[in-house]
Short mmCIF file of N, CA and C in Angstrom, two decimals:
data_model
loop_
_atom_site.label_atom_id
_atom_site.label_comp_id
_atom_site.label_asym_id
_atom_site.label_seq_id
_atom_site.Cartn_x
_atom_site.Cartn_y
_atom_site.Cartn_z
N UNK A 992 170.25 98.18 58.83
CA UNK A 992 171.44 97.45 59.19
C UNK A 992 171.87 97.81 60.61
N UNK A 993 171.14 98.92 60.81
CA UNK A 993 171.81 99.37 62.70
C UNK A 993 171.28 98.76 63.44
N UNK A 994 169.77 98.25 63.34
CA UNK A 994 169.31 97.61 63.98
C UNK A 994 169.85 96.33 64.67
N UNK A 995 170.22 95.64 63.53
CA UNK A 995 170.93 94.11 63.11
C UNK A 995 172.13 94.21 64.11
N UNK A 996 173.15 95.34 63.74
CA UNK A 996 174.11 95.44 64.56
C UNK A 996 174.04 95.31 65.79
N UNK A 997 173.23 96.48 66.49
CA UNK A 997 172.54 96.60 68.27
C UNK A 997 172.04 95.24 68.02
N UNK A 998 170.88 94.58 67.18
CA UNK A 998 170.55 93.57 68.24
C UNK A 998 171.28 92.55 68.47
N UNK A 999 172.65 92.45 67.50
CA UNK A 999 173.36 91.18 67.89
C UNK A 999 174.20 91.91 68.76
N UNK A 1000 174.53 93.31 69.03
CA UNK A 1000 175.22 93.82 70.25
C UNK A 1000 175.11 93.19 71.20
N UNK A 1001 173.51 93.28 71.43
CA UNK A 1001 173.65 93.36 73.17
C UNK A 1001 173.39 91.65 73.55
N UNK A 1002 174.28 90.77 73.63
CA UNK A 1002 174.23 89.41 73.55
C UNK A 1002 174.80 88.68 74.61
N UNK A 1003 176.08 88.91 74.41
CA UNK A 1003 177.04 88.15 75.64
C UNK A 1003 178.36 88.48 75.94
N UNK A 1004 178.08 88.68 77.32
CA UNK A 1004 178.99 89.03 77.87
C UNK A 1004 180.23 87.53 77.77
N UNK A 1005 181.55 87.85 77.79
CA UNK A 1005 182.57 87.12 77.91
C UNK A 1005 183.48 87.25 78.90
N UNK A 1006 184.02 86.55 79.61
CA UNK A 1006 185.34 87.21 80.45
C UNK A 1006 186.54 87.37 79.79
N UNK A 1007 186.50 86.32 78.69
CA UNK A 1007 188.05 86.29 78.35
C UNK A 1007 187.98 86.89 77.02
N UNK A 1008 188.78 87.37 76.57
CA UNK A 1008 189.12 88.07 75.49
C UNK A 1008 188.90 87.10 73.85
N UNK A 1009 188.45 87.80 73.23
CA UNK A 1009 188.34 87.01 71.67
C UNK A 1009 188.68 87.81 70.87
N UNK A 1010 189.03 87.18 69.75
CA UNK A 1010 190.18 87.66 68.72
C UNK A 1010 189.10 88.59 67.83
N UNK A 1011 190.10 89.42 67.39
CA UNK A 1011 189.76 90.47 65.97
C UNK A 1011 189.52 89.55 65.05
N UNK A 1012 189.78 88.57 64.76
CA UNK A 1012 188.53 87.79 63.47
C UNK A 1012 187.48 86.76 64.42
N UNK A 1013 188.07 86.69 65.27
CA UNK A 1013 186.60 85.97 65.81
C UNK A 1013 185.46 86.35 66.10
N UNK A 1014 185.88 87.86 66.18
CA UNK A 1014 184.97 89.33 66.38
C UNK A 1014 184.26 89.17 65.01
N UNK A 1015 185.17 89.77 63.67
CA UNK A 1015 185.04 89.88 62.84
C UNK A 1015 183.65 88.71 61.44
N UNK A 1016 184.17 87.61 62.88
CA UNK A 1016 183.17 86.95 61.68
C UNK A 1016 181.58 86.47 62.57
N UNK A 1017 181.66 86.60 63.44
CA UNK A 1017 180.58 86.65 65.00
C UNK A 1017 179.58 87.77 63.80
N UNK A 1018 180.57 89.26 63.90
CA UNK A 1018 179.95 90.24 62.96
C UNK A 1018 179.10 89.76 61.55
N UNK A 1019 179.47 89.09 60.56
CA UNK A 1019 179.40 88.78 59.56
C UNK A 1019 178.02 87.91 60.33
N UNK A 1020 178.20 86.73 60.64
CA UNK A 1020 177.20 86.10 60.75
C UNK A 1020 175.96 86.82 61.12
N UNK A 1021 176.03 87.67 62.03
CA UNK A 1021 174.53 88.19 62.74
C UNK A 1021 174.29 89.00 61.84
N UNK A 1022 175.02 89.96 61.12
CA UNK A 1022 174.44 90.57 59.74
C UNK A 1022 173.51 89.77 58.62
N UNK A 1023 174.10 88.58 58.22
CA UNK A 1023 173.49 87.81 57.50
C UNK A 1023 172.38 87.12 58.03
N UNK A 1024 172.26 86.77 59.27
CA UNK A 1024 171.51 85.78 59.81
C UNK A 1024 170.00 87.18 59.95
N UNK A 1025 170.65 88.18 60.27
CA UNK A 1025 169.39 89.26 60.50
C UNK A 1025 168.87 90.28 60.03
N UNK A 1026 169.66 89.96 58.42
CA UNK A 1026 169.37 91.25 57.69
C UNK A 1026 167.39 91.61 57.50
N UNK A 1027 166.72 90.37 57.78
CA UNK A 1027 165.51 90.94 57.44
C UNK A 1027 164.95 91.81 58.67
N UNK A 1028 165.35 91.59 59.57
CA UNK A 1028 165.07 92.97 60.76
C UNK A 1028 165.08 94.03 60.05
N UNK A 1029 166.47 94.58 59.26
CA UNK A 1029 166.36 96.05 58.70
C UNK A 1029 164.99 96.69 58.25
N UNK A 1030 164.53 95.17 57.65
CA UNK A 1030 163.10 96.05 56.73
C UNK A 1030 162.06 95.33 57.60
N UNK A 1031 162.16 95.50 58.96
CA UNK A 1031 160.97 96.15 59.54
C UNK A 1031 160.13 94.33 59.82
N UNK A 1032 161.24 93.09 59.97
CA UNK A 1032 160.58 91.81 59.52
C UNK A 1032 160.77 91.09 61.43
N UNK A 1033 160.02 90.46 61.91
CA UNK A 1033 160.45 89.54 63.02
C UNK A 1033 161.94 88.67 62.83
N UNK A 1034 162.75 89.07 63.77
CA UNK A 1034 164.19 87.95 63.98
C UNK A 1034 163.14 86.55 63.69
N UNK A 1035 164.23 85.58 63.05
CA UNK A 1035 164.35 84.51 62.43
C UNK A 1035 165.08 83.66 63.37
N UNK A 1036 164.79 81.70 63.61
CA UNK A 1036 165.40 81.49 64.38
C UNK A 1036 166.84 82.11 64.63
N UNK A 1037 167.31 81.82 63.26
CA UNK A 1037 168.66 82.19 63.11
C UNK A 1037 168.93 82.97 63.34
N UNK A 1038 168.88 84.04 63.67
CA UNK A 1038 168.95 85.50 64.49
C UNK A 1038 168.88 85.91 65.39
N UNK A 1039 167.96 84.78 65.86
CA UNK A 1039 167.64 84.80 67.07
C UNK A 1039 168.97 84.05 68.27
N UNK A 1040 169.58 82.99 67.41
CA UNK A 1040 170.68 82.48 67.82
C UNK A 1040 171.56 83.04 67.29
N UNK A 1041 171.83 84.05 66.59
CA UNK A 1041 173.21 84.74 66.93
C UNK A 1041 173.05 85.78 68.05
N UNK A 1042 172.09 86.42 68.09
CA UNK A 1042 171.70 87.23 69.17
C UNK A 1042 171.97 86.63 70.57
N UNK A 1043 171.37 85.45 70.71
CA UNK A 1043 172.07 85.22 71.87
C UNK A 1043 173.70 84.07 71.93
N UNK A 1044 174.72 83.95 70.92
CA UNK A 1044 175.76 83.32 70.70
C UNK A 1044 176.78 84.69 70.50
N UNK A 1045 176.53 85.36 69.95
CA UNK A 1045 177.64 86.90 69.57
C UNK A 1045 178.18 87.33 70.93
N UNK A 1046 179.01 87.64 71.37
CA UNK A 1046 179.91 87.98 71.76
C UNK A 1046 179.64 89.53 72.19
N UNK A 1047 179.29 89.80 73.28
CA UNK A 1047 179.00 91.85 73.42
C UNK A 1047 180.41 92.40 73.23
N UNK A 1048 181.47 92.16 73.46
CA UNK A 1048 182.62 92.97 73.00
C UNK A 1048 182.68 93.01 71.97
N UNK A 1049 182.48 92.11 70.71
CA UNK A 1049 182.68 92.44 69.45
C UNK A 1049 181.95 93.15 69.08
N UNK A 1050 181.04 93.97 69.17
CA UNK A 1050 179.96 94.16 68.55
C UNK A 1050 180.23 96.27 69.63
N UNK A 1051 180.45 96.16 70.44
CA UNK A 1051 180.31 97.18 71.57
C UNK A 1051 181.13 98.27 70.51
N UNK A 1052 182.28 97.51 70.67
CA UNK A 1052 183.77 98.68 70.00
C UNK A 1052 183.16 99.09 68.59
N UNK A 1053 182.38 98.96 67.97
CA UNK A 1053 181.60 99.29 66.55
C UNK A 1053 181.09 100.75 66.74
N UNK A 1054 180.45 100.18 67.93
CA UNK A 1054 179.12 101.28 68.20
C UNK A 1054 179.62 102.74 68.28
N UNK A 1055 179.93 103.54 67.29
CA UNK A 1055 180.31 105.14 67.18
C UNK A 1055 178.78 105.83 67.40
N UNK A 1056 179.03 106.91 67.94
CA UNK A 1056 177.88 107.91 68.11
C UNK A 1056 177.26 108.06 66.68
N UNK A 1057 178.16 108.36 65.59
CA UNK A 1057 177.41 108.65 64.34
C UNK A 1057 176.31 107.12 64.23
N UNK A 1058 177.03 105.93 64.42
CA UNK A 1058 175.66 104.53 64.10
C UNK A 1058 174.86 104.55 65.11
N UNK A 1059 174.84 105.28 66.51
CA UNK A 1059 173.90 104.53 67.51
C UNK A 1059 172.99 105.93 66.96
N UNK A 1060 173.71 107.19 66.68
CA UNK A 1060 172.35 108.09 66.36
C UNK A 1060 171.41 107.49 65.52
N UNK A 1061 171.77 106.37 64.33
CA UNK A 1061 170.64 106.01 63.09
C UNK A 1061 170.15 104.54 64.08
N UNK A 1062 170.06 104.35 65.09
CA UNK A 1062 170.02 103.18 65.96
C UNK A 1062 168.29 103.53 66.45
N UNK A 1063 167.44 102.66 66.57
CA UNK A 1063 166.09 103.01 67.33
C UNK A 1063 166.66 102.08 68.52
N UNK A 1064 166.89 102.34 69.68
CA UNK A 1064 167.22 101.74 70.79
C UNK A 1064 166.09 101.04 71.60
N UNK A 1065 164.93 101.41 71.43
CA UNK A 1065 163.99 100.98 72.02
C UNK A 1065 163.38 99.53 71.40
N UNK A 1066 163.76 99.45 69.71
CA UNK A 1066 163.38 98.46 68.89
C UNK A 1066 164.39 97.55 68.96
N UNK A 1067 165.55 97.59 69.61
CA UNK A 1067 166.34 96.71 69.42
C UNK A 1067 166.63 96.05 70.88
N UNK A 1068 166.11 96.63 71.70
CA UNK A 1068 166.18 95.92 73.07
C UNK A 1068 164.76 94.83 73.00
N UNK A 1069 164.02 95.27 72.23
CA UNK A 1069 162.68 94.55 72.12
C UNK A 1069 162.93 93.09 71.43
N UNK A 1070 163.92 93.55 70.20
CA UNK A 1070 164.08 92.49 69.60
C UNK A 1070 165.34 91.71 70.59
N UNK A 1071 166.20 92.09 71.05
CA UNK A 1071 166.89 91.13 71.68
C UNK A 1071 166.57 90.27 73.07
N UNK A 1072 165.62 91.01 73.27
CA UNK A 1072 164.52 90.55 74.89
C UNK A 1072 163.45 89.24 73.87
N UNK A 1073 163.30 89.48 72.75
CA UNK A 1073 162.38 88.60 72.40
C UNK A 1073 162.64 87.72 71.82
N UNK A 1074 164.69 87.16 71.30
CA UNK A 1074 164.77 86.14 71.44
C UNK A 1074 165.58 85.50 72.51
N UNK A 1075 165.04 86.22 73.61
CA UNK A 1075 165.44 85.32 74.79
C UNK A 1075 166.70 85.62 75.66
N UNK A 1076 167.20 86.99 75.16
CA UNK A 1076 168.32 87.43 75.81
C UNK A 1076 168.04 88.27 76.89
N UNK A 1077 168.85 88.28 78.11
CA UNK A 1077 168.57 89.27 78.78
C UNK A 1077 169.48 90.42 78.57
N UNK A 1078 169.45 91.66 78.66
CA UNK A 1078 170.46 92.83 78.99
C UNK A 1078 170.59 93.66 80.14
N UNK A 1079 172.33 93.55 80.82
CA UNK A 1079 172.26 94.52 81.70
C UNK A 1079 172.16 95.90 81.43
N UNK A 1080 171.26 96.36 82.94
CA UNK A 1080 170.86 97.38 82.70
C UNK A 1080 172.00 98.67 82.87
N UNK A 1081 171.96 99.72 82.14
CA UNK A 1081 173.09 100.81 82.44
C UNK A 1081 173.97 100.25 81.62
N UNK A 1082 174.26 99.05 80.79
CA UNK A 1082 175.58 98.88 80.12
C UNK A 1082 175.78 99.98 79.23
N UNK A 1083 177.33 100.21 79.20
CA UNK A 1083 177.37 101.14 77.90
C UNK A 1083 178.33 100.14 76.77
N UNK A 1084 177.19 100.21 76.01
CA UNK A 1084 177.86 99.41 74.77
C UNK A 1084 178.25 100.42 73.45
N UNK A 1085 179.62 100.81 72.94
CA UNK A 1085 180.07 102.01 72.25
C UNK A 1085 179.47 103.17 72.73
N UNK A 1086 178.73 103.85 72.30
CA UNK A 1086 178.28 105.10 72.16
C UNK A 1086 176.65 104.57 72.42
N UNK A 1087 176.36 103.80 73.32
CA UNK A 1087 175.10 103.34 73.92
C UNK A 1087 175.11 102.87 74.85
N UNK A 1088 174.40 103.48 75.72
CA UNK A 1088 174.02 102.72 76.71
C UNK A 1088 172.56 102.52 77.39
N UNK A 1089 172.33 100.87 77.60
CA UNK A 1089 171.23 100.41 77.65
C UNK A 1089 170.28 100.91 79.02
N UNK A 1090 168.86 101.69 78.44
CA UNK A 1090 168.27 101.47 79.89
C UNK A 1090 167.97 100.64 81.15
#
């Protein structure tokens, strides 16, 4: 499930601010849309489009040191580079920050 999280993390940047349920359900969707990542499966279109539709602030403020430690960071930049997202480099997203 950490995976799922980081890869719909690192998605999109916003300028303007979005709401605590708009956050909240951005969240919900990329969980559902990507739960088969957890077990080790290729993102699905659908995953692939929340990955790049999610919102990076919603997803950033999550990120506690205790979840990015169970986080493979290297697998989840892979998966979000491979459906088509780019990430800046040096961002710190929660308690991560991207090479």
């Amino acid at each position: 499930m950490m995976v799922v999280v980081l890869g719909v993390c690192e998605v999109r940047m916003a300028s303007a601010a979005v709401s605590a349920a708009k956050c909240k359900e951005e969240r919900r969707l990329g969980i559902n849309a990507c739960k088969a990542v957890v077990y080790g499966k290729s993102p699905t279109p659908a995953c692939c489009h929340r990955v790049r539709v999610t919102h990076l602030q919603c997803l950033c403020s999550v990120i506690t040191p205790k979840l990015a430690a169970l986080v493979d960071v290297n697998r989840m930049i892979k998966l979000v580079k491979g459906c088509g997202r780019k990430l800046p480099r040096h961002y710190k997203c929660g308690s991560i920050t991207i090479p």
